[in-house]
mmCIF file of C-alpha atoms in Angstrom:
data_model
loop_
_atom_site.group_PDB
_atom_site.id
_atom_site.type_symbol
_atom_site.label_atom_id
_atom_site.label_comp_id
_atom_site.label_asym_id
_atom_site.label_seq_id
_atom_site.Cartn_x
_atom_site.Cartn_y
_atom_site.Cartn_z
ATOM 1 C CA MET A 128 6.981 33.617 -42.318
ATOM 2 C CA ARG A 129 6.921 36.812 -40.572
ATOM 3 C CA LEU A 130 2.924 37.179 -41.388
ATOM 4 C CA ALA A 131 2.010 33.644 -40.681
ATOM 5 C CA LEU A 132 4.012 34.180 -37.240
ATOM 6 C CA ALA A 133 1.639 37.428 -36.901
ATOM 7 C CA THR A 134 -1.972 35.345 -37.359
ATOM 8 C CA SER A 135 -1.006 32.276 -36.154
ATOM 9 C CA ARG A 136 -3.545 30.691 -33.519
ATOM 10 C CA PRO A 137 -1.261 30.271 -30.705
ATOM 11 C CA PHE A 138 -0.110 34.068 -30.745
ATOM 12 C CA ARG A 139 -3.276 36.107 -30.931
ATOM 13 C CA ARG A 140 -4.288 33.736 -28.288
ATOM 14 C CA LEU A 141 -1.322 35.023 -26.349
ATOM 15 C CA LEU A 142 -1.836 39.013 -27.512
ATOM 16 C CA PHE A 143 -5.372 38.013 -25.507
ATOM 17 C CA GLN A 144 -4.695 37.144 -22.449
ATOM 18 C CA HIS A 145 -1.798 39.329 -22.109
ATOM 19 C CA ARG A 146 -4.520 42.260 -22.841
ATOM 20 C CA ASN A 147 -6.972 41.016 -20.643
ATOM 21 C CA ARG A 148 -4.359 40.272 -17.563
ATOM 22 C CA ALA A 149 -3.381 43.918 -18.378
ATOM 23 C CA THR A 150 -6.521 45.764 -18.617
ATOM 24 C CA ARG A 151 -9.527 43.238 -17.370
ATOM 25 C CA SER A 152 -12.129 45.286 -19.637
ATOM 26 C CA LEU A 153 -13.607 42.584 -21.094
ATOM 27 C CA HIS A 154 -14.888 40.972 -18.097
ATOM 28 C CA LEU A 155 -15.302 37.918 -19.930
ATOM 29 C CA ALA A 156 -17.439 34.753 -18.522
ATOM 30 C CA PRO A 157 -14.972 31.741 -19.941
ATOM 31 C CA PRO A 158 -12.762 30.824 -16.931
ATOM 32 C CA PHE A 159 -15.625 30.562 -15.027
ATOM 33 C CA LEU A 160 -18.332 29.286 -17.335
ATOM 34 C CA LEU A 161 -19.735 25.547 -17.793
ATOM 35 C CA ASP A 162 -20.712 23.766 -20.687
ATOM 36 C CA ASP A 163 -22.654 21.132 -18.338
ATOM 37 C CA TYR A 164 -22.648 20.237 -15.094
ATOM 38 C CA ILE A 165 -22.885 16.469 -12.899
ATOM 39 C CA PRO A 166 -23.245 16.614 -9.516
ATOM 40 C CA ARG A 167 -19.730 15.510 -7.657
ATOM 41 C CA TYR A 168 -22.096 13.203 -5.597
ATOM 42 C CA HIS A 169 -22.481 11.320 -8.994
ATOM 43 C CA LEU A 170 -18.672 11.298 -9.357
ATOM 44 C CA ILE A 171 -17.843 9.104 -6.416
ATOM 45 C CA SER A 172 -17.459 5.431 -6.650
ATOM 46 C CA SER A 173 -19.691 2.745 -4.619
ATOM 47 C CA VAL A 174 -16.551 2.168 -2.528
ATOM 48 C CA ASP A 175 -16.039 5.799 -1.644
ATOM 49 C CA ALA A 176 -19.982 6.477 -0.734
ATOM 50 C CA ALA A 177 -19.866 3.214 1.619
ATOM 51 C CA ARG A 178 -16.868 4.390 3.516
ATOM 52 C CA LYS A 179 -18.968 8.114 4.053
ATOM 53 C CA ARG A 180 -21.708 5.902 5.227
ATOM 54 C CA SER A 181 -19.614 4.151 7.725
ATOM 55 C CA GLU A 182 -17.929 7.091 8.928
ATOM 56 C CA ALA A 183 -20.813 9.235 8.729
ATOM 57 C CA TYR A 184 -22.697 6.829 11.827
ATOM 58 C CA ALA A 185 -19.008 6.449 13.749
ATOM 59 C CA HIS A 186 -19.640 10.263 13.944
ATOM 60 C CA LEU A 187 -23.183 10.424 15.613
ATOM 61 C CA ARG A 188 -22.022 7.829 17.916
ATOM 62 C CA ASN A 189 -19.094 9.834 19.122
ATOM 63 C CA CYS A 190 -20.252 13.841 17.938
ATOM 64 C CA ASN A 191 -16.788 15.975 17.252
ATOM 65 C CA LEU A 192 -17.800 16.876 13.395
ATOM 66 C CA CYS A 193 -18.320 20.223 14.764
ATOM 67 C CA PRO A 194 -15.042 22.705 16.767
ATOM 68 C CA ARG A 195 -17.907 22.539 19.589
ATOM 69 C CA LEU A 196 -16.113 18.278 20.213
ATOM 70 C CA CYS A 197 -19.177 17.892 22.653
ATOM 71 C CA GLY A 198 -18.111 13.697 22.050
ATOM 72 C CA VAL A 199 -21.579 12.543 22.656
ATOM 73 C CA ASN A 200 -23.275 9.653 21.411
ATOM 74 C CA ARG A 201 -26.145 11.082 19.243
ATOM 75 C CA TYR A 202 -28.043 8.056 19.467
ATOM 76 C CA GLU A 203 -28.756 8.665 23.305
ATOM 77 C CA LYS A 204 -28.087 12.368 23.991
ATOM 78 C CA THR A 205 -27.489 15.760 22.199
ATOM 79 C CA GLY A 206 -24.949 18.204 22.161
ATOM 80 C CA THR A 207 -24.572 21.939 22.360
ATOM 81 C CA CYS A 208 -26.654 21.574 18.988
ATOM 82 C CA LEU A 209 -29.658 20.095 20.916
ATOM 83 C CA ILE A 210 -30.234 17.820 18.166
ATOM 84 C CA GLY A 211 -29.656 13.912 18.062
ATOM 85 C CA ALA A 212 -29.532 11.443 15.200
ATOM 86 C CA ASP A 213 -32.184 12.840 13.661
ATOM 87 C CA VAL A 214 -32.518 15.694 12.051
ATOM 88 C CA LYS A 215 -34.922 18.997 12.954
ATOM 89 C CA VAL A 216 -36.081 20.747 10.131
ATOM 90 C CA ASN A 217 -38.156 24.384 9.992
ATOM 91 C CA VAL A 218 -39.043 24.480 6.984
ATOM 92 C CA ILE A 219 -38.398 22.956 3.359
ATOM 93 C CA ALA A 220 -39.783 24.822 0.096
ATOM 94 C CA PRO A 221 -38.275 26.445 -2.726
ATOM 95 C CA HIS A 222 -36.776 29.699 -1.577
ATOM 96 C CA PHE A 223 -36.329 33.019 -3.391
ATOM 97 C CA GLY A 224 -34.148 35.079 -0.678
ATOM 98 C CA GLU A 225 -30.730 34.196 -2.206
ATOM 99 C CA GLU A 226 -28.432 35.215 -4.705
ATOM 100 C CA PRO A 227 -29.547 35.573 -7.990
ATOM 101 C CA CYS A 228 -27.254 32.815 -9.360
ATOM 102 C CA ILE A 229 -28.441 30.861 -6.527
ATOM 103 C CA GLN A 230 -32.247 31.099 -7.003
ATOM 104 C CA GLY A 231 -32.559 31.739 -10.633
ATOM 105 C CA HIS A 232 -36.396 31.603 -11.759
ATOM 106 C CA ASN A 233 -37.614 28.521 -9.804
ATOM 107 C CA GLY A 234 -36.170 29.415 -6.429
ATOM 108 C CA SER A 235 -33.864 27.743 -4.669
ATOM 109 C CA GLY A 236 -34.744 24.005 -2.804
ATOM 110 C CA SER A 237 -34.360 25.381 0.986
ATOM 111 C CA VAL A 238 -34.118 23.097 4.016
ATOM 112 C CA PHE A 239 -34.058 25.223 7.113
ATOM 113 C CA PHE A 240 -32.520 23.115 9.510
ATOM 114 C CA SER A 241 -33.588 23.625 13.785
ATOM 115 C CA GLY A 242 -30.668 24.455 16.003
ATOM 116 C CA CYS A 243 -27.071 25.662 15.598
ATOM 117 C CA ASN A 244 -23.633 25.323 17.083
ATOM 118 C CA LEU A 245 -23.102 29.519 17.030
ATOM 119 C CA ARG A 246 -25.900 31.300 19.805
ATOM 120 C CA CYS A 247 -25.318 34.773 17.662
ATOM 121 C CA VAL A 248 -26.602 37.258 19.493
ATOM 122 C CA PHE A 249 -28.014 39.151 16.385
ATOM 123 C CA CYS A 250 -29.258 35.497 14.752
ATOM 124 C CA GLN A 251 -31.904 36.842 12.089
ATOM 125 C CA ASN A 252 -33.641 33.583 12.000
ATOM 126 C CA TYR A 253 -33.078 33.043 16.166
ATOM 127 C CA ASP A 254 -36.828 31.045 16.270
ATOM 128 C CA ILE A 255 -35.311 28.442 13.521
ATOM 129 C CA ALA A 256 -31.284 28.271 15.095
ATOM 130 C CA HIS A 257 -32.072 28.858 18.819
ATOM 131 C CA GLU A 258 -35.091 26.718 18.897
ATOM 132 C CA ARG A 259 -35.854 23.262 18.565
ATOM 133 C CA LYS A 260 -39.405 24.284 16.590
ATOM 134 C CA GLY A 261 -39.705 21.866 13.303
ATOM 135 C CA PHE A 262 -40.529 18.073 12.434
ATOM 136 C CA ASP A 263 -37.965 15.065 13.277
ATOM 137 C CA LEU A 264 -36.609 13.229 9.602
ATOM 138 C CA THR A 265 -34.442 10.641 9.357
ATOM 139 C CA PRO A 266 -31.432 10.806 6.823
ATOM 140 C CA GLU A 267 -33.661 8.627 4.603
ATOM 141 C CA GLN A 268 -36.852 10.925 4.827
ATOM 142 C CA LEU A 269 -34.711 14.101 4.293
ATOM 143 C CA ALA A 270 -33.562 12.381 0.897
ATOM 144 C CA GLU A 271 -36.551 12.241 -0.588
ATOM 145 C CA TRP A 272 -37.650 15.520 0.407
ATOM 146 C CA TYR A 273 -35.226 16.411 -1.703
ATOM 147 C CA LEU A 274 -36.910 14.381 -4.622
ATOM 148 C CA LYS A 275 -39.938 16.163 -3.780
ATOM 149 C CA LEU A 276 -38.224 19.866 -4.129
ATOM 150 C CA GLN A 277 -36.408 18.792 -7.850
ATOM 151 C CA ASP A 278 -39.801 17.093 -9.092
ATOM 152 C CA VAL A 279 -42.550 19.047 -7.638
ATOM 153 C CA GLY A 280 -41.093 22.450 -6.879
ATOM 154 C CA LYS A 281 -38.677 22.140 -10.169
ATOM 155 C CA VAL A 282 -36.146 24.138 -7.841
ATOM 156 C CA HIS A 283 -32.638 24.714 -9.345
ATOM 157 C CA ASN A 284 -30.292 23.414 -6.420
ATOM 158 C CA ILE A 285 -31.067 21.435 -2.719
ATOM 159 C CA ASN A 286 -29.503 24.360 0.131
ATOM 160 C CA LEU A 287 -28.743 22.976 3.170
ATOM 161 C CA ILE A 288 -29.199 25.759 5.425
ATOM 162 C CA THR A 289 -27.288 25.839 8.841
ATOM 163 C CA PRO A 290 -25.934 22.279 8.158
ATOM 164 C CA GLU A 291 -22.979 22.525 10.420
ATOM 165 C CA HIS A 292 -24.327 20.300 13.390
ATOM 166 C CA VAL A 293 -26.141 17.729 11.394
ATOM 167 C CA VAL A 294 -23.566 16.630 8.756
ATOM 168 C CA PRO A 295 -23.445 12.913 9.475
ATOM 169 C CA GLN A 296 -26.938 13.225 8.578
ATOM 170 C CA VAL A 297 -27.116 14.942 5.804
ATOM 171 C CA ALA A 298 -24.024 13.153 4.255
ATOM 172 C CA LEU A 299 -26.409 10.194 4.455
ATOM 173 C CA SER A 300 -29.356 11.722 3.002
ATOM 174 C CA ILE A 301 -27.339 12.874 -0.199
ATOM 175 C CA LEU A 302 -25.926 9.214 -1.011
ATOM 176 C CA HIS A 303 -29.640 7.821 -0.921
ATOM 177 C CA ALA A 304 -30.718 11.074 -2.734
ATOM 178 C CA ARG A 305 -28.440 10.111 -4.979
ATOM 179 C CA GLU A 306 -29.787 6.431 -5.609
ATOM 180 C CA LEU A 307 -32.917 7.638 -5.869
ATOM 181 C CA GLY A 308 -32.379 10.011 -8.264
ATOM 182 C CA LEU A 309 -31.683 13.200 -7.448
ATOM 183 C CA LYS A 310 -29.589 14.711 -10.733
ATOM 184 C CA LEU A 311 -29.491 18.726 -8.470
ATOM 185 C CA PRO A 312 -26.645 20.442 -7.623
ATOM 186 C CA ILE A 313 -26.244 20.555 -3.187
ATOM 187 C CA ILE A 314 -25.563 24.081 -1.679
ATOM 188 C CA TYR A 315 -23.924 23.520 1.797
ATOM 189 C CA ASN A 316 -25.218 26.986 3.152
ATOM 190 C CA THR A 317 -23.077 27.311 6.949
ATOM 191 C CA SER A 318 -21.784 30.050 9.178
ATOM 192 C CA SER A 319 -18.106 28.614 8.529
ATOM 193 C CA PHE A 320 -18.087 27.191 11.839
ATOM 194 C CA ASP A 321 -17.020 23.873 10.927
ATOM 195 C CA SER A 322 -14.184 21.183 11.369
ATOM 196 C CA LEU A 323 -11.917 19.832 9.023
ATOM 197 C CA GLU A 324 -12.986 16.541 9.672
ATOM 198 C CA SER A 325 -16.449 17.361 8.584
ATOM 199 C CA LEU A 326 -15.546 19.112 5.307
ATOM 200 C CA LYS A 327 -13.557 15.723 4.431
ATOM 201 C CA LEU A 328 -16.493 13.648 5.035
ATOM 202 C CA LEU A 329 -18.552 16.291 2.487
ATOM 203 C CA ASP A 330 -15.946 16.409 0.018
ATOM 204 C CA GLY A 331 -16.885 14.560 -3.217
ATOM 205 C CA LEU A 332 -21.504 15.157 -2.031
ATOM 206 C CA VAL A 333 -21.015 18.925 -1.646
ATOM 207 C CA ASP A 334 -21.146 21.247 -5.054
ATOM 208 C CA ILE A 335 -21.326 24.882 -3.781
ATOM 209 C CA TYR A 336 -19.806 25.957 -0.217
ATOM 210 C CA LEU A 337 -21.750 29.294 0.448
ATOM 211 C CA PRO A 338 -20.016 30.236 3.865
ATOM 212 C CA ASP A 339 -20.630 33.255 6.094
ATOM 213 C CA PHE A 340 -17.470 34.728 7.390
ATOM 214 C CA LYS A 341 -18.796 36.951 10.287
ATOM 215 C CA VAL A 342 -16.366 38.961 12.352
ATOM 216 C CA TRP A 343 -12.669 38.671 12.587
ATOM 217 C CA GLU A 344 -11.558 39.760 16.532
ATOM 218 C CA ASN A 345 -11.575 36.980 19.170
ATOM 219 C CA THR A 346 -13.301 38.999 21.459
ATOM 220 C CA THR A 347 -16.131 39.773 19.339
ATOM 221 C CA SER A 348 -16.829 36.121 18.352
ATOM 222 C CA GLN A 349 -16.836 35.159 22.051
ATOM 223 C CA ARG A 350 -19.459 37.797 22.815
ATOM 224 C CA LEU A 351 -21.611 37.983 19.981
ATOM 225 C CA LEU A 352 -21.480 34.709 18.663
ATOM 226 C CA LYS A 353 -20.977 32.675 21.888
ATOM 227 C CA ALA A 354 -17.625 31.133 20.429
ATOM 228 C CA ASP A 355 -14.466 30.990 20.619
ATOM 229 C CA ASN A 356 -11.675 31.241 17.957
ATOM 230 C CA TYR A 357 -14.100 31.333 15.339
ATOM 231 C CA ALA A 358 -12.033 33.802 12.566
ATOM 232 C CA GLU A 359 -9.758 30.977 12.691
ATOM 233 C CA THR A 360 -11.816 28.174 12.404
ATOM 234 C CA ALA A 361 -13.755 30.296 9.707
ATOM 235 C CA MET A 362 -9.897 30.378 7.641
ATOM 236 C CA GLU A 363 -9.391 26.880 7.697
ATOM 237 C CA SER A 364 -12.863 25.885 7.230
ATOM 238 C CA ILE A 365 -12.806 27.973 3.994
ATOM 239 C CA LYS A 366 -9.694 27.537 2.510
ATOM 240 C CA ALA A 367 -10.433 23.400 2.813
ATOM 241 C CA MET A 368 -13.662 24.682 0.859
ATOM 242 C CA HIS A 369 -12.074 26.098 -1.833
ATOM 243 C CA ALA A 370 -9.444 23.477 -1.866
ATOM 244 C CA GLN A 371 -12.448 21.491 -2.877
ATOM 245 C CA VAL A 372 -14.518 23.101 -5.031
ATOM 246 C CA GLY A 373 -12.651 26.532 -6.273
ATOM 247 C CA ASP A 374 -13.860 29.124 -7.467
ATOM 248 C CA LEU A 375 -17.780 30.183 -8.547
ATOM 249 C CA CYS A 376 -18.749 28.693 -11.883
ATOM 250 C CA PHE A 377 -21.707 29.204 -13.902
ATOM 251 C CA THR A 378 -23.634 27.881 -16.692
ATOM 252 C CA ALA A 379 -24.769 30.181 -19.256
ATOM 253 C CA ASP A 380 -28.253 30.294 -17.944
ATOM 254 C CA GLY A 381 -26.337 32.183 -15.189
ATOM 255 C CA LEU A 382 -27.093 29.765 -12.453
ATOM 256 C CA ALA A 383 -24.103 28.583 -10.396
ATOM 257 C CA LYS A 384 -23.349 24.986 -10.166
ATOM 258 C CA LYS A 385 -19.750 24.330 -8.434
ATOM 259 C CA GLY A 386 -17.422 26.767 -5.910
ATOM 260 C CA VAL A 387 -16.916 28.557 -3.513
ATOM 261 C CA LEU A 388 -19.683 32.123 -2.507
ATOM 262 C CA VAL A 389 -18.444 33.883 0.462
ATOM 263 C CA ARG A 390 -21.219 35.867 2.225
ATOM 264 C CA HIS A 391 -19.957 38.712 4.616
ATOM 265 C CA LEU A 392 -22.583 40.869 6.745
ATOM 266 C CA VAL A 393 -21.388 44.117 7.988
ATOM 267 C CA MET A 394 -22.313 44.917 11.503
ATOM 268 C CA PRO A 395 -22.810 48.400 13.190
ATOM 269 C CA GLY A 396 -19.348 49.483 14.713
ATOM 270 C CA LYS A 397 -17.365 46.366 12.991
ATOM 271 C CA GLN A 398 -15.872 48.007 9.767
ATOM 272 C CA ASP A 399 -12.675 47.834 10.698
ATOM 273 C CA GLU A 400 -13.498 43.568 10.933
ATOM 274 C CA GLY A 401 -15.280 43.365 7.557
ATOM 275 C CA GLU A 402 -12.562 44.932 5.899
ATOM 276 C CA GLU A 403 -9.844 42.527 7.175
ATOM 277 C CA ILE A 404 -12.461 39.752 6.445
ATOM 278 C CA VAL A 405 -12.110 41.037 2.495
ATOM 279 C CA ARG A 406 -8.218 41.181 2.713
ATOM 280 C CA TRP A 407 -7.262 37.776 3.825
ATOM 281 C CA LEU A 408 -9.974 36.442 1.319
ATOM 282 C CA ALA A 409 -8.240 38.013 -1.497
ATOM 283 C CA LYS A 410 -4.906 37.364 -0.240
ATOM 284 C CA ILE A 411 -5.053 33.868 0.845
ATOM 285 C CA ILE A 412 -8.264 32.367 -1.025
ATOM 286 C CA SER A 413 -8.279 33.938 -4.519
ATOM 287 C CA LYS A 414 -8.628 37.133 -5.856
ATOM 288 C CA ASP A 415 -10.972 35.775 -8.003
ATOM 289 C CA LEU A 416 -13.294 34.315 -5.289
ATOM 290 C CA PHE A 417 -17.189 35.457 -5.389
ATOM 291 C CA ILE A 418 -18.524 37.619 -2.458
ATOM 292 C CA HIS A 419 -21.689 39.071 -1.407
ATOM 293 C CA ILE A 420 -21.034 41.771 0.463
ATOM 294 C CA MET A 421 -24.434 42.096 2.907
ATOM 295 C CA GLU A 422 -26.243 44.678 4.115
ATOM 296 C CA GLN A 423 -29.541 43.425 6.123
ATOM 297 C CA TYR A 424 -28.218 43.540 9.568
ATOM 298 C CA HIS A 425 -30.647 44.383 11.608
ATOM 299 C CA PRO A 426 -31.263 44.464 15.468
ATOM 300 C CA ASP A 427 -33.047 41.088 16.189
ATOM 301 C CA ALA A 428 -32.648 37.981 18.867
ATOM 302 C CA TYR A 429 -31.328 39.527 22.227
ATOM 303 C CA VAL A 430 -29.984 42.960 20.631
ATOM 304 C CA GLY A 431 -32.376 45.544 21.855
ATOM 305 C CA LYS A 432 -33.970 43.513 24.381
ATOM 306 C CA PRO A 433 -34.178 44.724 28.105
ATOM 307 C CA ARG A 434 -30.476 44.314 29.878
ATOM 308 C CA ARG A 435 -30.300 42.282 33.243
ATOM 309 C CA ALA A 436 -28.293 44.705 35.209
ATOM 310 C CA THR A 437 -27.179 48.500 33.844
ATOM 311 C CA LYS A 438 -24.165 49.885 33.154
ATOM 312 C CA PRO A 439 -22.415 52.386 31.495
ATOM 313 C CA THR A 440 -23.626 52.587 27.776
ATOM 314 C CA LEU A 441 -22.451 53.751 24.284
ATOM 315 C CA GLU A 442 -24.160 55.376 21.732
ATOM 316 C CA VAL A 443 -27.441 53.444 21.059
ATOM 317 C CA ILE A 444 -29.641 54.299 17.967
ATOM 318 C CA GLU A 445 -33.082 52.954 17.663
ATOM 319 C CA PRO A 446 -33.922 51.653 13.935
ATOM 320 C CA GLY A 447 -35.171 54.046 11.954
ATOM 321 C CA GLY A 448 -32.150 56.235 12.738
ATOM 322 C CA GLU A 449 -33.759 57.687 15.772
ATOM 323 C CA THR A 450 -31.494 58.500 18.967
ATOM 324 C CA ALA A 451 -32.775 56.281 21.744
ATOM 325 C CA SER A 452 -34.504 57.607 24.554
ATOM 326 C CA GLU A 453 -32.510 57.891 27.940
ATOM 327 C CA GLU A 454 -34.756 54.806 29.042
ATOM 328 C CA VAL A 455 -33.746 52.778 26.172
ATOM 329 C CA LYS A 456 -30.401 53.496 26.544
ATOM 330 C CA GLU A 457 -30.382 52.494 30.088
ATOM 331 C CA ASN A 458 -32.262 48.908 29.182
ATOM 332 C CA VAL A 459 -31.280 47.429 26.559
ATOM 333 C CA ARG A 460 -28.908 44.463 25.741
ATOM 334 C CA TYR A 461 -26.004 45.067 23.167
ATOM 335 C CA GLU A 462 -26.881 48.441 22.597
ATOM 336 C CA ASP A 463 -23.614 48.843 20.732
ATOM 337 C CA ILE A 464 -25.039 47.030 17.579
ATOM 338 C CA ASN A 465 -28.737 48.025 18.204
ATOM 339 C CA ARG A 466 -28.923 49.676 14.845
ATOM 340 C CA PRO A 467 -28.812 49.359 11.514
ATOM 341 C CA VAL A 468 -25.697 49.329 9.189
ATOM 342 C CA ARG A 469 -24.641 52.639 7.898
ATOM 343 C CA ASP A 470 -23.967 53.732 4.460
ATOM 344 C CA ASP A 471 -20.346 54.401 4.967
ATOM 345 C CA GLU A 472 -19.835 51.183 6.794
ATOM 346 C CA MET A 473 -20.863 49.351 3.583
ATOM 347 C CA SER A 474 -19.259 51.554 1.229
ATOM 348 C CA GLY A 475 -15.501 51.186 3.645
ATOM 349 C CA VAL A 476 -15.747 47.381 3.943
ATOM 350 C CA LYS A 477 -16.667 47.181 -0.388
ATOM 351 C CA SER A 478 -13.834 49.794 -1.313
ATOM 352 C CA ALA A 479 -11.608 47.446 0.767
ATOM 353 C CA ALA A 480 -12.799 44.130 -1.153
ATOM 354 C CA GLN A 481 -11.892 46.297 -4.534
ATOM 355 C CA GLN A 482 -8.785 47.705 -2.818
ATOM 356 C CA ALA A 483 -7.486 44.512 -2.051
ATOM 357 C CA GLY A 484 -8.475 42.902 -5.645
ATOM 358 C CA LEU A 485 -11.619 41.227 -5.559
ATOM 359 C CA TRP A 486 -14.247 42.019 -8.121
ATOM 360 C CA ARG A 487 -16.781 39.210 -8.646
ATOM 361 C CA PHE A 488 -19.186 40.987 -5.876
ATOM 362 C CA ASN A 489 -23.244 39.764 -5.815
ATOM 363 C CA GLU A 490 -24.525 42.968 -7.788
ATOM 364 C CA VAL A 491 -24.978 44.551 -11.205
ATOM 365 C CA ALA A 492 -21.845 44.371 -12.988
ATOM 366 C CA GLU A 493 -20.557 48.108 -13.434
ATOM 367 C CA HIS A 494 -20.103 46.568 -17.161
ATOM 368 C CA GLY A 495 -23.699 45.780 -17.595
ATOM 369 C CA GLY A 496 -23.787 42.581 -17.629
ATOM 370 C CA PHE A 497 -22.684 39.627 -14.994
ATOM 371 C CA ASN A 498 -19.933 39.676 -12.554
ATOM 372 C CA ILE A 499 -19.191 35.725 -13.849
#
């Protein structure tokens, strides 16, 4: 009897779970590994699909889906985002600048929407997000482009980049693409400045949420993002996203299929805010959250541009690490972030994330495999 108990399958499973929980040395994938995956938009009923269509059209007539709450009729005029009832798209193409689990070998089918509901002074896609450059598409035409990306581009997913201000059109396009034969996961690539109403409309349509949690302090978001209560809004949005799809899951080929992947771009002089963000993510969302701590910040958009009026300046470092001349110091805007991120700022945020219990990072795993 003792031998049978010691070698029984339930006993061995409990013993394995205990050891794995205590040491976490094996980094096994099964909790986040999928045998196969069917996109969520194929699982909703025709009744739910019809309801979402009706809600999307209603929101376009009274635009209240982003925290700006402009309330305009998008068929007649535009609000803060400057986009009407159709979407304006800058680029549609396979994209190879995403995380490896997103882009894979064939690329991510990226749709770069023009316009944005934020006004980040350092925006690295300034020409797309702050200027109305691109071509207009109806939701039905946008859906046809998804099919081209799938059938011609052979991409691994449909990646909707900066879609917060066009959520009704996005919902309509996904529902139409479902009827046309789309089979790829949908990625919602967002600044996290979303409303709970917009995320409710997207529930059942989006497979992967890719939110960027930018800053923590309200004074920072007011100055650099031109938005009030950004962090509070981002926290509520990310909680809702995680409640819908959970932690990031993969198929055996290493491609992400469902879940949340949070990005944080480390900013010059904002290490303390980054540390607060990763601690909150670990404590409130999940210690198994997949996170990408990014270092590619560089001065762009309004940063480093000529100042409109002079005032006392902070230390200014030009790209490349060179100390700025007195003339530059006296004339540049947002001088405090007019420099690259330092290595110690990056390592500080990463260390805070590890100490908080996060372990699934977008980088080569220490054990030589994948952090999946």
